[in-house]
CSV table of C-alpha atoms and ligand atoms in Angstrom, one decimal:
chain,number,residue,atom,x,y,z
A,25,UNK,CA,-25.7,-26.0,109.6
A,26,UNK,CA,-22.2,-27.5,109.3
A,27,UNK,CA,-19.8,-24.6,109.2
A,28,UNK,CA,-17.4,-24.9,106.2
A,29,UNK,CA,-18.7,-27.9,104.4
A,30,UNK,CA,-16.0,-29.2,102.1
A,31,UNK,CA,-16.4,-29.9,98.4
A,32,UNK,CA,-14.3,-32.7,96.8
A,33,UNK,CA,-13.9,-33.0,93.1
A,34,UNK,CA,-11.1,-35.5,93.0
A,35,UNK,CA,-10.8,-39.0,94.4
A,36,UNK,CA,-7.6,-38.0,96.2
A,37,UNK,CA,-9.5,-35.3,98.1
A,38,UNK,CA,-12.4,-37.6,98.9
A,39,UNK,CA,-10.2,-40.4,100.1
A,40,UNK,CA,-8.0,-38.3,102.3
A,41,UNK,CA,-11.0,-36.8,104.1
A,42,UNK,CA,-12.8,-40.2,104.5
A,43,UNK,CA,-9.6,-41.9,105.6
A,44,UNK,CA,-9.0,-39.3,108.3
A,45,UNK,CA,-12.6,-39.7,109.6
A,46,UNK,CA,-12.2,-43.5,109.6
A,47,UNK,CA,-9.0,-43.2,111.6
A,48,UNK,CA,-10.9,-41.2,114.2
A,49,UNK,CA,-13.4,-44.0,114.3
A,50,UNK,CA,-16.2,-41.8,112.9
A,51,UNK,CA,-19.3,-43.4,111.3
A,52,UNK,CA,-19.8,-42.2,107.8
A,53,UNK,CA,-23.2,-41.6,106.2
A,54,UNK,CA,-23.8,-41.2,102.5
A,55,UNK,CA,-26.5,-39.7,100.4
A,56,UNK,CA,-26.2,-40.2,96.6
A,57,UNK,CA,-28.0,-37.6,94.5
A,58,UNK,CA,-28.0,-36.2,91.0
A,59,UNK,CA,-28.2,-32.7,92.2
A,60,UNK,CA,-31.0,-30.1,91.7
A,61,UNK,CA,-31.7,-30.7,95.3
A,62,UNK,CA,-35.0,-30.0,97.2
A,63,UNK,CA,-36.5,-30.6,100.6
A,64,UNK,CA,-36.8,-34.4,99.8
A,65,UNK,CA,-33.0,-34.6,99.4
A,66,UNK,CA,-32.3,-32.5,102.5
A,67,UNK,CA,-34.5,-34.9,104.6
A,68,UNK,CA,-32.1,-37.7,103.4
A,69,UNK,CA,-29.1,-35.7,104.7
A,70,UNK,CA,-30.8,-35.1,108.0
A,71,UNK,CA,-31.6,-38.9,108.4
A,72,UNK,CA,-28.0,-39.6,107.5
A,73,UNK,CA,-26.9,-37.2,110.2
A,74,UNK,CA,-29.1,-38.9,112.8
A,75,UNK,CA,-27.3,-42.2,111.9
A,76,UNK,CA,-23.7,-41.2,111.4
A,77,UNK,CA,-21.0,-38.8,112.6
A,78,UNK,CA,-20.1,-37.4,109.2
A,79,UNK,CA,-22.2,-37.1,106.1
A,80,UNK,CA,-21.1,-37.2,102.5
A,81,UNK,CA,-23.5,-36.3,99.7
A,82,UNK,CA,-22.6,-36.9,96.1
A,83,UNK,CA,-23.8,-34.8,93.2
A,84,UNK,CA,-23.4,-36.6,89.9
A,85,UNK,CA,-25.8,-36.7,86.9
A,86,UNK,CA,-25.3,-40.2,85.8
A,87,UNK,CA,-25.5,-40.7,82.0
A,88,UNK,CA,-25.7,-44.5,82.2
A,89,UNK,CA,-29.1,-44.5,83.8
A,90,UNK,CA,-30.8,-42.3,81.2
A,91,UNK,CA,-32.3,-44.0,78.1
A,92,UNK,CA,-32.2,-42.6,74.6
A,93,UNK,CA,-34.7,-39.7,74.4
A,94,UNK,CA,-34.8,-39.3,78.2
A,95,UNK,CA,-33.8,-36.0,79.9
A,96,UNK,CA,-30.0,-36.4,80.5
A,97,UNK,CA,-29.1,-33.3,78.6
A,98,UNK,CA,-31.9,-31.2,80.0
A,99,UNK,CA,-31.7,-32.6,83.5
A,100,UNK,CA,-31.4,-29.4,85.7
A,101,UNK,CA,-27.9,-28.7,87.0
A,102,UNK,CA,-27.7,-26.3,89.9
A,103,UNK,CA,-24.4,-26.9,91.7
A,104,UNK,CA,-24.1,-23.6,93.6
A,105,UNK,CA,-27.6,-23.8,95.1
A,106,UNK,CA,-27.0,-27.5,95.8
A,107,UNK,CA,-23.8,-26.9,97.7
A,108,UNK,CA,-25.4,-24.1,99.8
A,109,UNK,CA,-28.4,-26.3,100.5
A,110,UNK,CA,-26.3,-29.3,101.5
A,111,UNK,CA,-24.3,-27.2,103.8
A,112,UNK,CA,-27.4,-25.8,105.5
A,113,UNK,CA,-28.8,-29.3,105.9
A,114,UNK,CA,-25.7,-30.3,107.9
A,115,UNK,CA,-23.8,-32.2,105.3
A,116,UNK,CA,-20.0,-32.3,105.9
A,117,UNK,CA,-18.6,-33.1,102.4
A,118,UNK,CA,-20.1,-32.8,98.9
A,119,UNK,CA,-18.6,-35.2,96.5
A,120,UNK,CA,-18.8,-33.9,92.9
A,121,UNK,CA,-16.9,-36.2,90.7
A,122,UNK,CA,-16.1,-35.3,87.1
A,123,UNK,CA,-17.4,-37.7,84.4
A,124,UNK,CA,-13.9,-39.0,83.7
A,125,UNK,CA,-13.4,-39.9,87.4
A,126,UNK,CA,-16.7,-41.8,87.6
A,127,UNK,CA,-16.1,-43.6,84.2
A,128,UNK,CA,-12.3,-43.6,83.7
A,129,UNK,CA,-12.6,-45.9,80.7
A,130,UNK,CA,-15.6,-44.1,79.3
A,131,UNK,CA,-19.2,-45.2,79.6
A,132,UNK,CA,-19.1,-47.6,76.7
A,133,UNK,CA,-16.3,-49.6,78.3
A,134,UNK,CA,-17.5,-49.3,81.9
A,135,UNK,CA,-17.9,-52.4,84.1
A,136,UNK,CA,-21.6,-52.8,84.5
A,137,UNK,CA,-23.5,-54.0,87.6
A,138,UNK,CA,-26.7,-55.8,86.7
A,139,UNK,CA,-29.3,-57.0,89.2
A,140,UNK,CA,-31.6,-59.7,87.7
A,141,UNK,CA,-35.3,-60.3,88.2
A,142,UNK,CA,-36.6,-57.2,90.1
A,143,UNK,CA,-35.1,-54.9,87.5
A,144,UNK,CA,-37.2,-56.3,84.7
A,145,UNK,CA,-40.6,-55.2,86.0
A,146,UNK,CA,-42.4,-51.8,86.4
A,147,UNK,CA,-39.8,-49.0,85.9
A,148,UNK,CA,-37.3,-51.6,84.6
A,149,UNK,CA,-39.7,-52.7,81.9
A,150,UNK,CA,-40.6,-49.1,80.9
A,151,UNK,CA,-37.0,-47.8,81.1
A,152,UNK,CA,-34.8,-50.6,79.8
A,153,UNK,CA,-31.3,-50.5,81.2
A,154,UNK,CA,-32.2,-47.8,83.8
A,155,UNK,CA,-31.4,-49.9,86.9
A,156,UNK,CA,-28.2,-51.3,85.3
A,157,UNK,CA,-27.1,-47.6,85.1
A,158,UNK,CA,-28.2,-46.9,88.7
A,159,UNK,CA,-26.4,-50.0,90.1
A,160,UNK,CA,-23.3,-49.3,88.0
A,161,UNK,CA,-22.9,-45.8,89.5
A,162,UNK,CA,-24.1,-46.6,93.0
A,163,UNK,CA,-21.5,-49.5,93.3
A,164,UNK,CA,-18.8,-47.0,92.2
A,165,UNK,CA,-20.0,-44.4,94.7
A,166,UNK,CA,-20.0,-47.0,97.5
A,167,UNK,CA,-16.4,-48.0,96.6
A,168,UNK,CA,-15.3,-44.3,96.4
A,169,UNK,CA,-17.0,-43.1,99.6
A,170,UNK,CA,-16.9,-46.4,101.7
A,171,UNK,CA,-19.9,-45.3,103.9
A,172,UNK,CA,-21.1,-47.2,106.9
A,173,UNK,CA,-24.7,-46.2,106.2
A,174,UNK,CA,-26.3,-45.0,102.9
A,175,UNK,CA,-29.7,-43.3,102.7
A,176,UNK,CA,-32.1,-43.6,99.7
A,177,UNK,CA,-35.6,-42.1,99.3
A,178,UNK,CA,-38.6,-44.4,99.5
A,179,UNK,CA,-40.2,-42.4,96.6
A,180,UNK,CA,-37.9,-44.4,94.3
A,181,UNK,CA,-39.3,-47.6,95.8
A,182,UNK,CA,-38.0,-50.0,93.1
A,183,UNK,CA,-34.6,-48.4,93.1
A,184,UNK,CA,-34.3,-49.0,96.9
A,185,UNK,CA,-35.3,-52.6,96.4
A,186,UNK,CA,-32.8,-53.1,93.6
A,187,UNK,CA,-30.0,-51.5,95.7
A,188,UNK,CA,-30.9,-53.6,98.6
A,189,UNK,CA,-30.5,-56.7,96.4
A,190,UNK,CA,-27.1,-55.5,95.1
A,191,UNK,CA,-25.8,-54.6,98.6
A,192,UNK,CA,-26.7,-58.0,99.9
A,193,UNK,CA,-25.5,-60.0,96.9
A,194,UNK,CA,-22.1,-58.1,96.6
A,195,UNK,CA,-21.7,-57.9,100.4
A,196,UNK,CA,-21.2,-54.2,100.5
A,197,UNK,CA,-20.3,-53.6,104.2
A,198,UNK,CA,-22.9,-50.9,104.9
A,199,UNK,CA,-26.4,-50.4,106.3
A,200,UNK,CA,-29.1,-49.2,104.0
A,201,UNK,CA,-31.8,-46.8,105.2
A,202,UNK,CA,-35.0,-45.7,103.4
A,203,UNK,CA,-36.2,-42.2,104.0
A,204,UNK,CA,-39.9,-41.3,104.0
A,205,UNK,CA,-41.4,-39.5,101.0
A,206,UNK,CA,-41.6,-35.8,101.4
A,207,UNK,CA,-44.8,-34.3,100.0
A,208,UNK,CA,-46.2,-30.9,99.1
A,209,UNK,CA,-49.3,-29.8,101.0
A,210,UNK,CA,-51.5,-31.2,98.3
A,211,UNK,CA,-49.9,-34.6,98.4
A,212,UNK,CA,-47.6,-34.4,95.4
A,213,UNK,CA,-44.3,-36.2,96.1
A,214,UNK,CA,-41.3,-33.8,96.0
A,215,UNK,CA,-39.2,-34.5,92.8
A,216,UNK,CA,-36.7,-32.6,90.7
A,217,UNK,CA,-39.1,-33.4,87.8
A,218,UNK,CA,-42.0,-31.4,89.2
A,219,UNK,CA,-40.4,-28.2,87.9
A,220,UNK,CA,-41.1,-29.4,84.3
A,221,UNK,CA,-44.8,-29.3,85.0
A,222,UNK,CA,-46.8,-26.5,83.4
A,223,UNK,CA,-49.2,-24.6,85.8
A,224,UNK,CA,-52.1,-26.7,84.5
A,225,UNK,CA,-50.2,-30.0,84.9
A,226,UNK,CA,-49.1,-29.0,88.4
A,227,UNK,CA,-52.8,-28.7,89.4
A,228,UNK,CA,-53.5,-32.2,88.1
A,229,UNK,CA,-50.3,-33.9,89.5
A,230,UNK,CA,-51.6,-34.6,93.1
A,231,UNK,CA,-54.2,-36.9,91.5
A,232,UNK,CA,-51.4,-39.5,91.6
A,233,UNK,CA,-51.3,-39.4,95.4
A,234,UNK,CA,-55.1,-39.4,95.7
A,235,UNK,CA,-55.2,-42.5,93.4
A,236,UNK,CA,-52.7,-44.3,95.7
A,237,UNK,CA,-54.8,-43.5,98.7
A,238,UNK,CA,-57.9,-44.9,96.8
A,239,UNK,CA,-55.9,-48.0,95.9
A,240,UNK,CA,-55.0,-48.5,99.6
A,241,UNK,CA,-58.6,-48.0,100.7
A,242,UNK,CA,-59.9,-50.4,98.1
A,243,UNK,CA,-57.3,-53.1,99.2
A,244,UNK,CA,-58.3,-52.6,102.8
A,245,UNK,CA,-61.9,-53.0,101.9
A,246,UNK,CA,-61.1,-56.3,100.3
A,247,UNK,CA,-61.3,-55.4,96.6
A,248,UNK,CA,-59.4,-57.7,94.3
A,249,UNK,CA,-56.1,-56.6,92.9
A,250,UNK,CA,-56.9,-56.6,89.2
A,251,UNK,CA,-60.1,-54.6,89.7
A,252,UNK,CA,-58.5,-51.9,91.9
A,253,UNK,CA,-55.6,-51.6,89.5
A,254,UNK,CA,-58.0,-51.2,86.5
A,255,UNK,CA,-59.9,-48.5,88.4
A,256,UNK,CA,-56.7,-46.7,89.3
A,257,UNK,CA,-55.6,-46.6,85.6
A,258,UNK,CA,-59.0,-45.4,84.5
A,259,UNK,CA,-59.0,-42.7,87.2
A,260,UNK,CA,-55.6,-41.4,86.1
A,261,UNK,CA,-56.5,-41.5,82.4
A,262,UNK,CA,-59.7,-39.6,83.1
A,263,UNK,CA,-57.6,-36.9,84.8
A,264,UNK,CA,-55.3,-36.6,81.7
A,265,UNK,CA,-52.4,-38.9,82.5
A,266,UNK,CA,-50.7,-41.4,80.2
A,267,UNK,CA,-50.3,-44.3,82.6
A,268,UNK,CA,-47.2,-46.6,82.6
A,269,UNK,CA,-48.5,-48.6,85.5
A,270,UNK,CA,-50.7,-48.4,88.6
A,271,UNK,CA,-50.3,-51.6,90.5
A,272,UNK,CA,-50.5,-53.3,93.9
A,273,UNK,CA,-47.5,-55.4,94.9
A,274,UNK,CA,-45.8,-57.1,97.8
A,275,UNK,CA,-42.6,-55.4,99.2
A,276,UNK,CA,-40.5,-57.5,96.8
A,277,UNK,CA,-42.6,-56.2,93.9
A,278,UNK,CA,-44.4,-59.5,93.1
A,279,UNK,CA,-48.1,-59.8,92.6
A,280,UNK,CA,-49.9,-60.4,95.9
A,281,UNK,CA,-52.5,-63.2,96.2
A,282,UNK,CA,-56.0,-62.2,95.1
A,283,UNK,CA,-57.5,-63.5,98.3
A,284,UNK,CA,-56.0,-64.1,101.8
A,285,UNK,CA,-53.5,-67.0,102.2
A,286,UNK,CA,-52.0,-68.3,105.4
A,287,UNK,CA,-48.7,-66.6,106.3
A,288,UNK,CA,-49.3,-63.5,104.3
A,289,UNK,CA,-48.1,-60.6,106.4
A,290,UNK,CA,-50.3,-58.3,104.5
A,291,UNK,CA,-47.6,-55.8,103.6
A,292,UNK,CA,-48.4,-54.1,100.3
A,293,UNK,CA,-47.2,-51.2,98.2
A,294,UNK,CA,-49.3,-49.4,95.6
A,295,UNK,CA,-47.1,-47.9,92.9
A,296,UNK,CA,-47.9,-45.5,90.1
A,297,UNK,CA,-45.8,-44.2,87.2
A,298,UNK,CA,-47.7,-41.8,84.9
A,299,UNK,CA,-46.9,-39.0,82.5
A,300,UNK,CA,-48.3,-35.5,82.2
A,301,UNK,CA,-47.1,-34.1,78.9
A,302,UNK,CA,-43.4,-34.8,78.8
A,303,UNK,CA,-43.0,-35.2,82.5
A,304,UNK,CA,-43.0,-38.7,84.0
A,305,UNK,CA,-43.9,-38.9,87.7
A,306,UNK,CA,-43.6,-41.8,90.1
A,307,UNK,CA,-45.0,-42.3,93.5
A,308,UNK,CA,-46.0,-45.1,95.9
A,309,UNK,CA,-47.8,-45.8,99.2
A,310,UNK,CA,-46.8,-48.6,101.6
A,311,UNK,CA,-49.3,-50.1,103.9
A,312,UNK,CA,-50.4,-53.3,105.8
A,313,UNK,CA,-53.7,-54.9,105.2
A,314,UNK,CA,-55.8,-54.8,108.3
A,315,UNK,CA,-56.3,-58.2,109.9
A,316,UNK,CA,-53.3,-59.8,108.1
A,317,UNK,CA,-51.1,-62.4,109.8
A,318,UNK,CA,-48.2,-60.6,111.5
B,20,PAF,O1,-32.0,-41.5,92.9
B,20,PAF,C1,-31.1,-40.9,92.3
B,20,PAF,O2,-31.1,-39.6,92.4
B,20,PAF,C2,-30.1,-41.6,91.4
B,20,PAF,O3,-30.8,-42.7,90.8
B,20,PAF,C3,-28.9,-42.0,92.2
B,20,PAF,C4,-29.2,-43.0,93.3
B,20,PAF,C5,-28.2,-40.8,92.8
B,20,PAF,C6,-27.9,-42.7,91.2
B,20,PAF,O4,-27.5,-41.9,90.2
């Protein structure tokens, strides 16, 4: 618990506090969020604390990363509970910028940050423009907070890969950390979107994690990528999901070779995005093929 966590809602307040910490030589950790926080977010704050002297968490529901018909308007906003939870998790400063501070020229005239290639597949293909919006806001947040270390959840696997590309290419002077996925006892990955699930859908939802485990086991047993992906899609559809993708990829999200090739380090990630009713869930599982070159 950090006694007396501060809340900043103007750039002036944020900068004064961060400048003072920097003058003291303190290392600043940063956790960007869209609020409606849960245990998954608080685990990011705790990881930031382990790697920094002071932790800033932002709460900003970013309109530019929602497509038409997505849930920007109905995205749950729970600022009081979020501030209390951040404070209890040991955060030192909550950064809650108004829309006009984040986008002073309005969203239509905002400078955009676009990462090529990796944003065109998987979630990028199913949610056109989503990662442009994410990079556009995260670049602004990095400039505002000027952290030494920034923490993102591994549940949003592609987001972390895209941010990593942006940080490297734009030479943001910070270290990126990926935090492990936090799961419910039945395997469902924690997400703000889980609360949209009906009671019946909630019972079905852990099938995503079970499918990821089955994909991993099939890959370990030597099953070909196309076949195990087709089986994963069929399994999820049979359980009642509408499947956007269920795929096996390398860490850079390209298709792995069908059979072993020299120099393959065997690192893989199985990724699923699937809908139950109006709720879209994503999850992934990282693993290394047994017997791969290391
Ligand atoms: O992962 C999220 O919650 C958002 O995409 C982020 C990184 C806070 C940017 O709005």
